Structures are given as structure tokens and as C-alpha cells.
Coordinates of C-alpha atoms and ligand atoms in Angstrom, one line a residue:
X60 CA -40.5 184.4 -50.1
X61 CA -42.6 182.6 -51.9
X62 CA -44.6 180.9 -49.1
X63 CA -45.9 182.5 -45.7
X64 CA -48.2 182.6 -42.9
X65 CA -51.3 182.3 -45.2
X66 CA -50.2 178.4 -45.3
X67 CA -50.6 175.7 -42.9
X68 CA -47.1 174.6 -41.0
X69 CA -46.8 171.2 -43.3
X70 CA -47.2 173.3 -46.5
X71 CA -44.3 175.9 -45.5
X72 CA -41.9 172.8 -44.2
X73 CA -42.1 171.9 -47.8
X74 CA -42.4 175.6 -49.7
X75 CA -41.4 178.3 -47.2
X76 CA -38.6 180.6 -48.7
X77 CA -38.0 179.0 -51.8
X78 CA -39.4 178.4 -56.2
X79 CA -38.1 176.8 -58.6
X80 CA -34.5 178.1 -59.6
X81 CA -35.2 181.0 -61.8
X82 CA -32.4 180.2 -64.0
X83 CA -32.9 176.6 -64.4
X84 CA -36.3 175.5 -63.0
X85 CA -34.7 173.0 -60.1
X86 CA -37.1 172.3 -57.8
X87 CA -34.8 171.7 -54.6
X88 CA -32.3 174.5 -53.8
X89 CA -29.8 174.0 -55.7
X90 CA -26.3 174.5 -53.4
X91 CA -24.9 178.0 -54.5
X92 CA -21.4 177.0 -54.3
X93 CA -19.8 180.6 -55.1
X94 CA -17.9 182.7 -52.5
X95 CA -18.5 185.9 -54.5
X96 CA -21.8 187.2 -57.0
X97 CA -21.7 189.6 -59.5
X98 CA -22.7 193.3 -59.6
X99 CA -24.5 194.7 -62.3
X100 CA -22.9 197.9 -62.3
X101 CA -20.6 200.4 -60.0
X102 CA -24.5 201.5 -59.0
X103 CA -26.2 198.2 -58.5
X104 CA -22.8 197.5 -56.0
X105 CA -22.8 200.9 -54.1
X106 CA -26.7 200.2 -53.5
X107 CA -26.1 196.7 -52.0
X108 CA -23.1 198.1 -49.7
X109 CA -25.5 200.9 -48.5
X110 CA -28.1 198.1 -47.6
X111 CA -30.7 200.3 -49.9
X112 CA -31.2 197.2 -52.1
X113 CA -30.8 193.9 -51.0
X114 CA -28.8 191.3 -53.1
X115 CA -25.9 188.7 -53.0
X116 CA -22.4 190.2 -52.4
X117 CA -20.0 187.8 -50.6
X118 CA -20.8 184.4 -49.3
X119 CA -19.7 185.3 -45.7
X120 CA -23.0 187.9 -45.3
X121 CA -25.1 185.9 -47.4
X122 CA -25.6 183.4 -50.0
X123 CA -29.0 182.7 -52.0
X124 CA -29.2 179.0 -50.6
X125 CA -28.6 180.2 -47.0
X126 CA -31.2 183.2 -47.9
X127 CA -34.1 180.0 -48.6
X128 CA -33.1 178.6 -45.6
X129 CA -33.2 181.8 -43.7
X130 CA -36.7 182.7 -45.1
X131 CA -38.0 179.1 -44.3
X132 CA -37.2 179.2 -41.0
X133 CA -38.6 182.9 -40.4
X134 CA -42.2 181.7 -42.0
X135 CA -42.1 178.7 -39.6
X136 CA -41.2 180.6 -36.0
X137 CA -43.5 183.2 -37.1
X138 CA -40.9 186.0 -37.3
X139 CA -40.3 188.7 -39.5
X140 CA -36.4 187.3 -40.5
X141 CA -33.8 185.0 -40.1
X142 CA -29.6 184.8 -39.9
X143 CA -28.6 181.4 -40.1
X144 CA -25.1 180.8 -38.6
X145 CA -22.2 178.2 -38.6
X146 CA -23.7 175.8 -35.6
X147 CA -26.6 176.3 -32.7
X148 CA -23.6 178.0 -29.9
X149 CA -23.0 180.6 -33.1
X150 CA -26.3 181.4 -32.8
X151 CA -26.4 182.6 -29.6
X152 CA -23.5 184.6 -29.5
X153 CA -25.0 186.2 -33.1
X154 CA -28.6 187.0 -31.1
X155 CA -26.0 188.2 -27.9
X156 CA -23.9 190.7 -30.2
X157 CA -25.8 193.4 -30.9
X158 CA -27.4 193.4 -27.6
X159 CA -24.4 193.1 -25.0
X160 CA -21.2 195.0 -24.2
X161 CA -18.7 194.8 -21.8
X162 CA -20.4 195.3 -18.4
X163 CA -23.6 194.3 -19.2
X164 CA -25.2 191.1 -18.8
X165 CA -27.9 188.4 -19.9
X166 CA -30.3 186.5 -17.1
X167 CA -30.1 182.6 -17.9
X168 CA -32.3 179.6 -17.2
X169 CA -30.1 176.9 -14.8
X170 CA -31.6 174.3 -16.9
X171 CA -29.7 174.3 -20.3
X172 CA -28.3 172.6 -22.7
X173 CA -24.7 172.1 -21.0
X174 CA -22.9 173.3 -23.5
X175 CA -25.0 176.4 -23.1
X176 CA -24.0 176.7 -19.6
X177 CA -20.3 176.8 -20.2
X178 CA -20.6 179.3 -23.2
X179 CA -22.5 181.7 -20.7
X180 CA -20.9 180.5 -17.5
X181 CA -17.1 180.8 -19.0
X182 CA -16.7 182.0 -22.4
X183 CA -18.7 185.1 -22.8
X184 CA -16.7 186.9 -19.9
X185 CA -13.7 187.4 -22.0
X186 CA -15.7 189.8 -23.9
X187 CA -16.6 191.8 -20.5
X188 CA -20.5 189.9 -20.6
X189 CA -21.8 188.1 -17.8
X190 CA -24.7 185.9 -17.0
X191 CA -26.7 185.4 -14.5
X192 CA -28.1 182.2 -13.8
X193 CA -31.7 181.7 -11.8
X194 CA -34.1 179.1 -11.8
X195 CA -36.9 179.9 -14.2
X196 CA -39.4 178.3 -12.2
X197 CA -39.4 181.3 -9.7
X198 CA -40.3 184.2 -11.5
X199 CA -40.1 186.3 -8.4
X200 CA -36.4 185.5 -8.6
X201 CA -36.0 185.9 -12.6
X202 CA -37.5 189.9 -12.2
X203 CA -35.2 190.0 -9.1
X204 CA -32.1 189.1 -11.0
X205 CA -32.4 191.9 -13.6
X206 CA -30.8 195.2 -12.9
X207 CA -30.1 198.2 -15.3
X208 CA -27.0 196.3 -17.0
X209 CA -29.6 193.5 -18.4
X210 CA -29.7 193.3 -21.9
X211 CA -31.8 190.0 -22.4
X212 CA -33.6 186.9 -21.4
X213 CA -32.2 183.1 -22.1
X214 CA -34.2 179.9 -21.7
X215 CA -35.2 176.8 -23.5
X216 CA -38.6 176.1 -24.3
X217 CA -38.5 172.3 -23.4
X218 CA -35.0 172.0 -21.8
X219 CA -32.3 169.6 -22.4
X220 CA -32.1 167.2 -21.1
X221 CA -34.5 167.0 -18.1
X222 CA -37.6 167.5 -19.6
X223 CA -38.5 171.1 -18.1
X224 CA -41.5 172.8 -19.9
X225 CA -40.5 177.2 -19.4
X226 CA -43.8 178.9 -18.6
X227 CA -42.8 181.2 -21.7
X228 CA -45.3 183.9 -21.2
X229 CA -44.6 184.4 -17.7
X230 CA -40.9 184.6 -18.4
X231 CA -42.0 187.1 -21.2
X232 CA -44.0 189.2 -19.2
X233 CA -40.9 189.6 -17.2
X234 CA -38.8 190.3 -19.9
X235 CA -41.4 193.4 -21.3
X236 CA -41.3 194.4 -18.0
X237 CA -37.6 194.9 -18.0
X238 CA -37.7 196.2 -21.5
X239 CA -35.3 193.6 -22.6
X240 CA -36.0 190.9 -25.4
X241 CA -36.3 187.1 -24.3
X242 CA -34.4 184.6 -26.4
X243 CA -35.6 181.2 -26.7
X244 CA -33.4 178.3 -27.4
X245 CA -36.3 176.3 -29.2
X246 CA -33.9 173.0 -30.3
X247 CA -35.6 170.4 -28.4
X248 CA -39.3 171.9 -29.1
X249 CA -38.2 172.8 -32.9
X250 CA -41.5 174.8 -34.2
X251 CA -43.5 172.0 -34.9
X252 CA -44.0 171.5 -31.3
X253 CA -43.3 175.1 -29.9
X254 CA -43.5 178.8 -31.5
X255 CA -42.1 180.8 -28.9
X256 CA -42.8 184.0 -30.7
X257 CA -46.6 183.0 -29.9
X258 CA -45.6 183.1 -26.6
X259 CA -43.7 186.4 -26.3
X260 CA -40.5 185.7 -27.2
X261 CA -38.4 188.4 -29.2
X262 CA -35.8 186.3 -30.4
X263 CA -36.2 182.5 -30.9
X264 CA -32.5 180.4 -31.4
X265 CA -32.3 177.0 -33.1
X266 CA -29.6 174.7 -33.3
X267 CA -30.1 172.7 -36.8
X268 CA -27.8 170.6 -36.5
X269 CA -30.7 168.4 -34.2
X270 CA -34.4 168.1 -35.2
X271 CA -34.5 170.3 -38.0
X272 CA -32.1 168.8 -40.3
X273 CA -32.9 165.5 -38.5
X274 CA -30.1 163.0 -39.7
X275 CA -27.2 163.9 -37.9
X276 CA -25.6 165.4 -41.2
X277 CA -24.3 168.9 -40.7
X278 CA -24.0 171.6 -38.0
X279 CA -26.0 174.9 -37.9
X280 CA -28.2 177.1 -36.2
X281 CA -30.6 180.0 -37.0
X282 CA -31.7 183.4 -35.0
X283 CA -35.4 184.2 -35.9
X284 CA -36.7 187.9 -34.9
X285 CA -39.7 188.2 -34.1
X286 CA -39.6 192.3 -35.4
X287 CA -42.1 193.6 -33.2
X288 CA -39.5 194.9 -30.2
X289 CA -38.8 198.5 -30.1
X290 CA -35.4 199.1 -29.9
X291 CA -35.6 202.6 -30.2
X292 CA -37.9 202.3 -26.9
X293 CA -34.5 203.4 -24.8
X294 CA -30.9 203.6 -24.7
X295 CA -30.4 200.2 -23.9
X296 CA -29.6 199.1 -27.5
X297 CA -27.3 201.5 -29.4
X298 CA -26.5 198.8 -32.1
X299 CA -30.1 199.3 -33.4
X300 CA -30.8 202.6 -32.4
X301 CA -28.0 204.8 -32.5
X302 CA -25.7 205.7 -36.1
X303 CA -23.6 202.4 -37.0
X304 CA -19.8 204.2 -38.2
X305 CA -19.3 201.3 -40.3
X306 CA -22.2 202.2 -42.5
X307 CA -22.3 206.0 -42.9
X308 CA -24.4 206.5 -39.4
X309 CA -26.9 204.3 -40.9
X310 CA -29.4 203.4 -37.8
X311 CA -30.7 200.1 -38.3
X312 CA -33.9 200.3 -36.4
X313 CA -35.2 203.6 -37.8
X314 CA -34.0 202.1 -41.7
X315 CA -35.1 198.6 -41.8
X316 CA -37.6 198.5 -39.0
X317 CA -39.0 195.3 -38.2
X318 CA -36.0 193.3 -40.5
X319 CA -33.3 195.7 -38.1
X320 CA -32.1 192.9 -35.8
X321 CA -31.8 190.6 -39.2
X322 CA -30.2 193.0 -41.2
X323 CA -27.6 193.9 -38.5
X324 CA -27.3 190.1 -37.9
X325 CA -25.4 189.6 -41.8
X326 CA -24.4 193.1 -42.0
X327 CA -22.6 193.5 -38.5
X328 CA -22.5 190.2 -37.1
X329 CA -21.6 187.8 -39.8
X330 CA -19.7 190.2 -42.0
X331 CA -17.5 191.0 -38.9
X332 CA -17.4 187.7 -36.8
X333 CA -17.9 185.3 -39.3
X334 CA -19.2 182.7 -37.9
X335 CA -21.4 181.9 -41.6
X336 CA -23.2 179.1 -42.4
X337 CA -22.2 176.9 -45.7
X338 CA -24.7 176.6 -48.5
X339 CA -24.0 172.8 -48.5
X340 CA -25.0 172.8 -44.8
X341 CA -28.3 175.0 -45.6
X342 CA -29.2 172.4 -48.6
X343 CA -29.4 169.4 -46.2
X344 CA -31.5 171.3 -43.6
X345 CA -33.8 172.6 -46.2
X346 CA -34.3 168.6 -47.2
X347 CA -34.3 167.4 -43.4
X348 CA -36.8 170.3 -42.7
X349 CA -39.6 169.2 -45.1
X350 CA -40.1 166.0 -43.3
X351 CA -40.1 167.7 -39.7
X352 CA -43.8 167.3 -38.9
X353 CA -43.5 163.9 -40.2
X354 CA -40.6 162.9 -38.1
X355 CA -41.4 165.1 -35.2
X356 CA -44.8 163.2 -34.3
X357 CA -43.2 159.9 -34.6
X358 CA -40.7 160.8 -32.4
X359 CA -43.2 162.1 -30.0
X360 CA -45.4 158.7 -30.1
X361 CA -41.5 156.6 -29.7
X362 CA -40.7 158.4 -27.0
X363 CA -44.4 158.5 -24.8
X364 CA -44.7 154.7 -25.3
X365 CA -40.5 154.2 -24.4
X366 CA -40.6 156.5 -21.4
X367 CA -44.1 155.0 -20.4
X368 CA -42.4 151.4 -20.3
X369 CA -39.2 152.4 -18.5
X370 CA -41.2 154.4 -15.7
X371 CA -42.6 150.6 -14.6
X372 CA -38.8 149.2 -15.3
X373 CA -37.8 147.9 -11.6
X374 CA -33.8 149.3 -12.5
X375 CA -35.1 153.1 -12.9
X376 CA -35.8 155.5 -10.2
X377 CA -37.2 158.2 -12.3
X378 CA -37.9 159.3 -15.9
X379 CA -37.8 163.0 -16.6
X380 CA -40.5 162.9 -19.8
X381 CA -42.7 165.9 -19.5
X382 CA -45.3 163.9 -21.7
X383 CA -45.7 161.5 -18.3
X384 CA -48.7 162.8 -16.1
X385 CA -46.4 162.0 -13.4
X386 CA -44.1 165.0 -14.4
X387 CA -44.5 168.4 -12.5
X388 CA -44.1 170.1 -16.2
X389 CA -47.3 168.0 -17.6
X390 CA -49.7 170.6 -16.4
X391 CA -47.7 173.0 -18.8
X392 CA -47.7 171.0 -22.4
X393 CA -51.7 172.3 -23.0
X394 CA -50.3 175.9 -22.9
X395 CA -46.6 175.7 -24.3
X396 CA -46.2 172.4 -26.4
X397 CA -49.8 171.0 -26.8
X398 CA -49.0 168.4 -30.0
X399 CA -45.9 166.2 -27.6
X400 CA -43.5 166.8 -25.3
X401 CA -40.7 165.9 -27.4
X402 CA -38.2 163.0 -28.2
X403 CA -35.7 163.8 -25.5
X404 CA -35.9 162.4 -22.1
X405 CA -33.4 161.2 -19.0
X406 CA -34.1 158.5 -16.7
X407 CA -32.1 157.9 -13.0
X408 CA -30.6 154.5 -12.5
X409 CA -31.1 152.8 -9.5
X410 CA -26.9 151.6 -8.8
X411 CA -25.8 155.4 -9.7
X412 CA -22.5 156.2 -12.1
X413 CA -21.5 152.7 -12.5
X414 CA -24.6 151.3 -13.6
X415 CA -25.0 154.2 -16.1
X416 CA -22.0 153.7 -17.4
X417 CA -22.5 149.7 -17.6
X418 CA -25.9 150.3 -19.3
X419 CA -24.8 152.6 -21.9
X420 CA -22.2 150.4 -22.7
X421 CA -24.7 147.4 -22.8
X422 CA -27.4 149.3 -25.3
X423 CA -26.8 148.1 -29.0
X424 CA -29.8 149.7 -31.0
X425 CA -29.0 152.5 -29.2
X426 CA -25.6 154.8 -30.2
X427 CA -23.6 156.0 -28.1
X428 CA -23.2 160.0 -28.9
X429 CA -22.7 163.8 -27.9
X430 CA -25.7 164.5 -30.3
X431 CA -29.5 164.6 -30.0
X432 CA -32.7 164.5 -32.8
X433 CA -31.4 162.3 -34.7
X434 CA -33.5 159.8 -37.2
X435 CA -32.1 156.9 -35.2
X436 CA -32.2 156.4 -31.1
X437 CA -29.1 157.8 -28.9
X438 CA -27.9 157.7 -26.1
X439 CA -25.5 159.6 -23.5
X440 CA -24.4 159.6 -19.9
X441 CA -24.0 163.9 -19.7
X442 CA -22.3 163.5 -16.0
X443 CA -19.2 162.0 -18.2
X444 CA -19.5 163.4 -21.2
X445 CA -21.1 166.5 -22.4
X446 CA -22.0 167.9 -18.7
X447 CA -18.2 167.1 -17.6
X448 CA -17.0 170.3 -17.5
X449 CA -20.2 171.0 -14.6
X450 CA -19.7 171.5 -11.1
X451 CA -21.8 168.7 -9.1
X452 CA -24.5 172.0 -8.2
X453 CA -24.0 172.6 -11.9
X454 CA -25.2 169.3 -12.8
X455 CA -27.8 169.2 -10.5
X456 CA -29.5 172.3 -11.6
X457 CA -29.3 171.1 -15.1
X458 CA -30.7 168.0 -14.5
X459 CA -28.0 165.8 -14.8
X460 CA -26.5 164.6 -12.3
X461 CA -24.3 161.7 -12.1
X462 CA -27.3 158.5 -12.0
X463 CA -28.6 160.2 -14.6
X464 CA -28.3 159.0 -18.6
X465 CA -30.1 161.1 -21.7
X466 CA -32.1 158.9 -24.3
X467 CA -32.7 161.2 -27.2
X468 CA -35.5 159.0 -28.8
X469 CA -35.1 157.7 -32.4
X470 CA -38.2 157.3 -35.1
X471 CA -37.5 152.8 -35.2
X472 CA -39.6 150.8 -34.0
X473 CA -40.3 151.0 -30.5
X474 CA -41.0 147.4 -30.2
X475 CA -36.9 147.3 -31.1
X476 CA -35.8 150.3 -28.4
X477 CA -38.0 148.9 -25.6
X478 CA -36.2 145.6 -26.2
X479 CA -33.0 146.9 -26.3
X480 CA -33.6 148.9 -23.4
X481 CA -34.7 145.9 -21.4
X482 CA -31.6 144.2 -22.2
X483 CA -29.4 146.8 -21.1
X484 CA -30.8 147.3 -17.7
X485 CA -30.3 143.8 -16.9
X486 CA -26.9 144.2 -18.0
X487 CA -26.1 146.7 -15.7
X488 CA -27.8 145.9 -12.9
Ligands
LIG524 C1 -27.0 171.2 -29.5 C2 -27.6 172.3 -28.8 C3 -27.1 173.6 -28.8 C4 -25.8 173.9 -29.6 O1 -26.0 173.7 -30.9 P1 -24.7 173.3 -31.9 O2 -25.3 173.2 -33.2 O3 -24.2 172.0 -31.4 O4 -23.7 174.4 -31.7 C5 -27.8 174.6 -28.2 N1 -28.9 174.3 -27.5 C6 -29.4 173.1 -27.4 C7 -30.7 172.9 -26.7 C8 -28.8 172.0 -28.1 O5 -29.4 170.8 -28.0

């Protein structure tokens, strides 16, 4: 890495992780569009399968575009290393792996990303894990819900969609506690508005596929470690701390110290799961990423002055923007997210599902889509669409129930989105 904590956040958007080519001077990354890289010598190979020198083998570990990437978005969490993976869900079953086994399970926030909630609700029981689902705004009820089979801590630092700031440290305390790591979906925050590791978290998860890479081109996400939890502290984490067969009883924790969650992340986890992210797909988040702070505080100034205007709109009964003093989470932006609350926000109609419905349908600047943190303004009614698969308690606890429609706020004018909005609303009402 070229670039690290000794620079401001705007100088490592732009430098972190990456120089000019050394074999032909480009200044951007160039894509590294080989499956396979060549070794030296029978030595120079055996040393890169032991892990005793670290190098390019095979594109489905590792390949030097992903690597910038990777080392970018380490220097801009704050952590000691990064695996990027094939999407944001990869990610999280990549930070889950080497923690979980069958029996064990992970202690989730209610209010996530609803995608989120049916990957831990659903999916991860076929491989024996369960979660646990609490609302995060009791922390009485978070320490209650962890028992001896915990192996993490899941939350979001601003979640999606409804606006909920997580009181990080105290989640974190909880989590030390416990002697588990807590892992911090940080999408909606990204780390111009949020570091978790600053906070306490051991693990921060990103999908890139929204804010970071910022025009809606390609899907990714990254696992950042923080590499300052123990794992040899207990038993709890033979992954890290106990011999790994598959490399000679190697143990990862005791070999590669604070880069052992990393290093297990492409040595374990992506060689054996493959869920890899392309180096076409790492070149566009590296260019999206250099204009995050950029587009970050526009979005942040669009979406205060939009949610402002439609919490006096006669057709809304309530805007979920923790940026609005009104909002029980805008006590917690000075700690958590001091620079903006982000670009994501619902609002409840007054005339329920239909009216929703009618208004998305009605918006025209706005487009209609299961994404968010996009360059342009979008728009979603989750109840029908992304939430769908909920229950209605489901949908309540996550903030979405069926009145309610997601604006993920564009950086356009906002003369233009207020307009449109206004427009709409009629429309449907
Ligand atoms: C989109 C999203 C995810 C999943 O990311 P993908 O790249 O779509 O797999 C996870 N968490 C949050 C908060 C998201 O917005």
C-alpha cells in the first residue's frame, strides 16, 4: 500500500492501495484480466501455497486489481485488511464462515436491509447456523440473547431503509463482553459518513455495489478486519486458532496475526467457496470510490433539503430521515455519523398500499428500482418488492411496512426531485 492512515480520507479515496503500474506507468488500475500468474520458480510457488510469501496465484484467491481495491478499502475503514467478494450478501456469508458452524449462531439487528433478513432468517439454516433477531435499541435484550453458541454481532450502522442510527459502542461493549466480534454492515453510512471500527466494531461489511462504486454499475462487497480481536482469547474460534489441515496445521491467528481473519478470508473462504470478485468489477469501484466524499456530501445536502420539504407535504404521515430533528435517532448523528445522516430515507403515505403504489408509478425523475446510492434519485415500495418475502411483523420491525415507500436520494438538483415529488403525490392522492 502505497497510501495510509498518515493521509486525510479525500487523499486515500484517490491514492489508498494503489501506484502507478510498475510495468507500464498507468495511473488508474489497470483491469488484470488473467485467471492465472506466473511463478518464478518451483520455490517462489511452494512459498506462495505455504502463505510464507504473499503473491498472485489464481484469480479465484486473488488478483492484483482486486488486491488495490482490497487495500483501499482497508486504509479507509481503518482496518488492518480487506477481502473483497462477488456482491454485499457474499460478504457476509465470507465475514460468517470462519466464525460459525453448525449449531452455533449470530445475534441480528431486526432492522436490516431485507435482503439481509431473509439470508439470516432462511438461508443460513441449511448450513446448521441460526440467528437471532433482537431489537438493537434494547441492549438489555441484545446481552440477553447471547448464550455460549454466539459467535458474532450483526447490525447496520444507519439502517436500511428506516433511517435507524445503531448506538455502535454500546452494541460493541456488548459484543467484548461476550467475547464475540461485532460486524457492521456499513452500506448506507459507507466510511465517509461512518467508521465503525472507531466505534468498536471488529469486522465492518460493505456492499459496493451502492455508494461506493456510486453509478449503479457492478455488484460487490468487501469485509474489512479491524485486526485487533484476539481469536486465540478462547475456543470459540478454531478457524483462527486451532491447526487448518488444508495448510499443513498452519494456525492463522498465531502466523499472520492481525492480517489472520484476511488471510483466511482468500485462503479458506474464497479459494473454497468462491464467491470472488472480478477485476473488471474492482476497476469501476476503485473509479466510483475516488469521488465518494464528493458525492457523499451532495447526497447528504439533496436528501436534508428533500426530506425537509416532504415532512410539511400534507399527503405524508411521516419521514424516517435521521438528519430531521424530529427523528428519535437525531440525538445519535453527533456520536455515530456527525458529517449527514445519509441519502436514504422512507416516508408513510397517507391512503396506505394503493397510494404507494399510485405514487411510485406517478414519479418520473425518479426510477423505479431494487437498488440504492445511486448517482441519480430512486425509488421503491419494499412492502412489494424487495421486503416481499417479509411477514407483516417482519416488515414492521424493519421499517417497512406496507404505507411505506424508500427514496434513496440522488445527487440532481433538488429543485428537480422536490418537483417531481410534488407531482407525484398529487397523483396519488
Ligand atoms: C444492497 C445491500 C446489501 C447486499 O448487497 P448486494 O451487493 O446487493 O449483495 C447488504 N446490506 C445493505 C445495507 C444493502 O443495502
Amino acid at each position: 500500500m502505497t497510501d495510509g492512515p498518515n493521509h486525510g480520507f479525500d487523499t486515500m479515496l484517490v491514492h489508498a492501495g494503489t501506484e502507478p503500474d510498475p510495468a507500464t506507468g498507468a495511473v488508474q488500475v489497470p483491469i488484470y484480466q488473467s485467471t492465472s500468474f506466473a511463478f518464478r520458480d518451483a520455490e517462489h510457488a511452494a512459498k506462495l501455497f505455504n502463505l510464507e510469501e504473499v503473491g498472485f496465484i489464481y484469480s479465484r484467491l486473488t488478483n492484483p486489481t482486486v488486491w488495490a481495491l482490497q487495500n483501499r478499502m482497508a486504509a479507509l475503514e481503518g482496518g488492518a485488511g480487506a477481502v473483497a467478494c462477488s456482491s454485499g450478501h457474499a460478504a457476509q456469508l465470507m465475514a460468517l464462515f470462519p466464525l460459525m458452524a453448525p449449531g452455533r449462531n449470530v445475534v441480528v439487528s431486526t432492522r436490516l436491509y431485507g435482503g439481509s433478513i431473509t439470508q439470516f432468517s432462511q438461508t443460513i439454516k441449511r448450513f446448521g447456523w441460526s440467528a437471532t433477531f433482537v431489537d438493537f435499541d434494547d441492549t438489555d435484550a441484545v446481552a440477553a440473547a447471547c448464550d455460549d453458541d454466539t459467535r458474532a454481532i450483526f447490525c447496520e450502522s444507519i439502517a436500511n431503509p428506516g433511517g435507524y442510527i445503531t448506538d455502535l459502542p454500546a452494541i460493541a461493549a456488548i459484543a467484548d463482553a461476550q467475547g464475540v466480534p461485532l460486524i457492521v454492515d456499513n452500506t448506507s453510512a459507507t466510511p465517509y459518513l461512518c467508521r465503525p471500527i472507531e466505534h468498536g466494531a471488529t469486522l465492518v461489511v460493505n456492499s459496493t455495489t451502492k455508494y461506493l462504486t456510486g453509478n449503479g454499475t457492478v455488484t460487490g462487497g468487501v469485509i474489512v478486519d479491524s485486526g485487533t480481536f484476539d481469536w486465540m482469547a478462547s475456543d470459540k474460534f478454531p478457524s483462527l486458532s486451532q491447526p487448518e489441515p488444508a495448510y499443513h496445521g498452519l494456525v492463522f491467528a498465531e502466523a499472520l496475526g492481525p492480517m489472520a481473519f484476511t488471510f483466511h478470508g482468500i485462503a479458506v473462504g474464497l479459494r473454497d467457496l468462491g464467491m470472488t470478485m472480478n477485476p473488471q468489477g474492482a476497476h469501476y469501484t476503485l473509479l466510483g470510490i475516488e469521488t465518494l466524499s464528493l458525492r457523499m456530501a451532495r447526497h447528504v445536502e439533496n436528501a436534508e433539503k428533500v426530506a425537509g420539504w416532504l415532512e410539511g407535504n400534507e399527503h405524508v404521515d411521516a419521514v424516517t430521515y435521521a438528519g430531521l430533528e424530529s427523528s428519535p435517532y437525531h440525538h445519535r448523528m453527533a456520536t455515530i455519523c456527525p458529517k449527514g445522516a445519509g441519502g436514504l430515507f422512507t416516508i408513510a403515505l397517507k391512503g396506505g398500499y394503493d397510494a404507494c403504489v399510485k405514487f411510485v408509478d406517478s414519479l418520473e425523475l425518479f426510477t423505479h428500482v431494487a437498488n440504492l446510492g445511486d448517482t441519480r434519485s430512486l425509488v421503491i415500495h419494499p412492502a412489494s418488492t424487495t421486503h416481499r418475502q417479509l411477514s407483516p411483523e417482519q416488515l414492521e420491525a424493519a421499517g417497512a411496512p406496507a404505507n411505506v415507500v424508500r427514496l434513496s436520494i440522488g445527487i440532481e438538483d433538488p429543485k428537480d426531485l422536490i418537483a417531481d415529488l410534488e407531482q407525484a403525490l398529487a397523483a396519488a392522492h
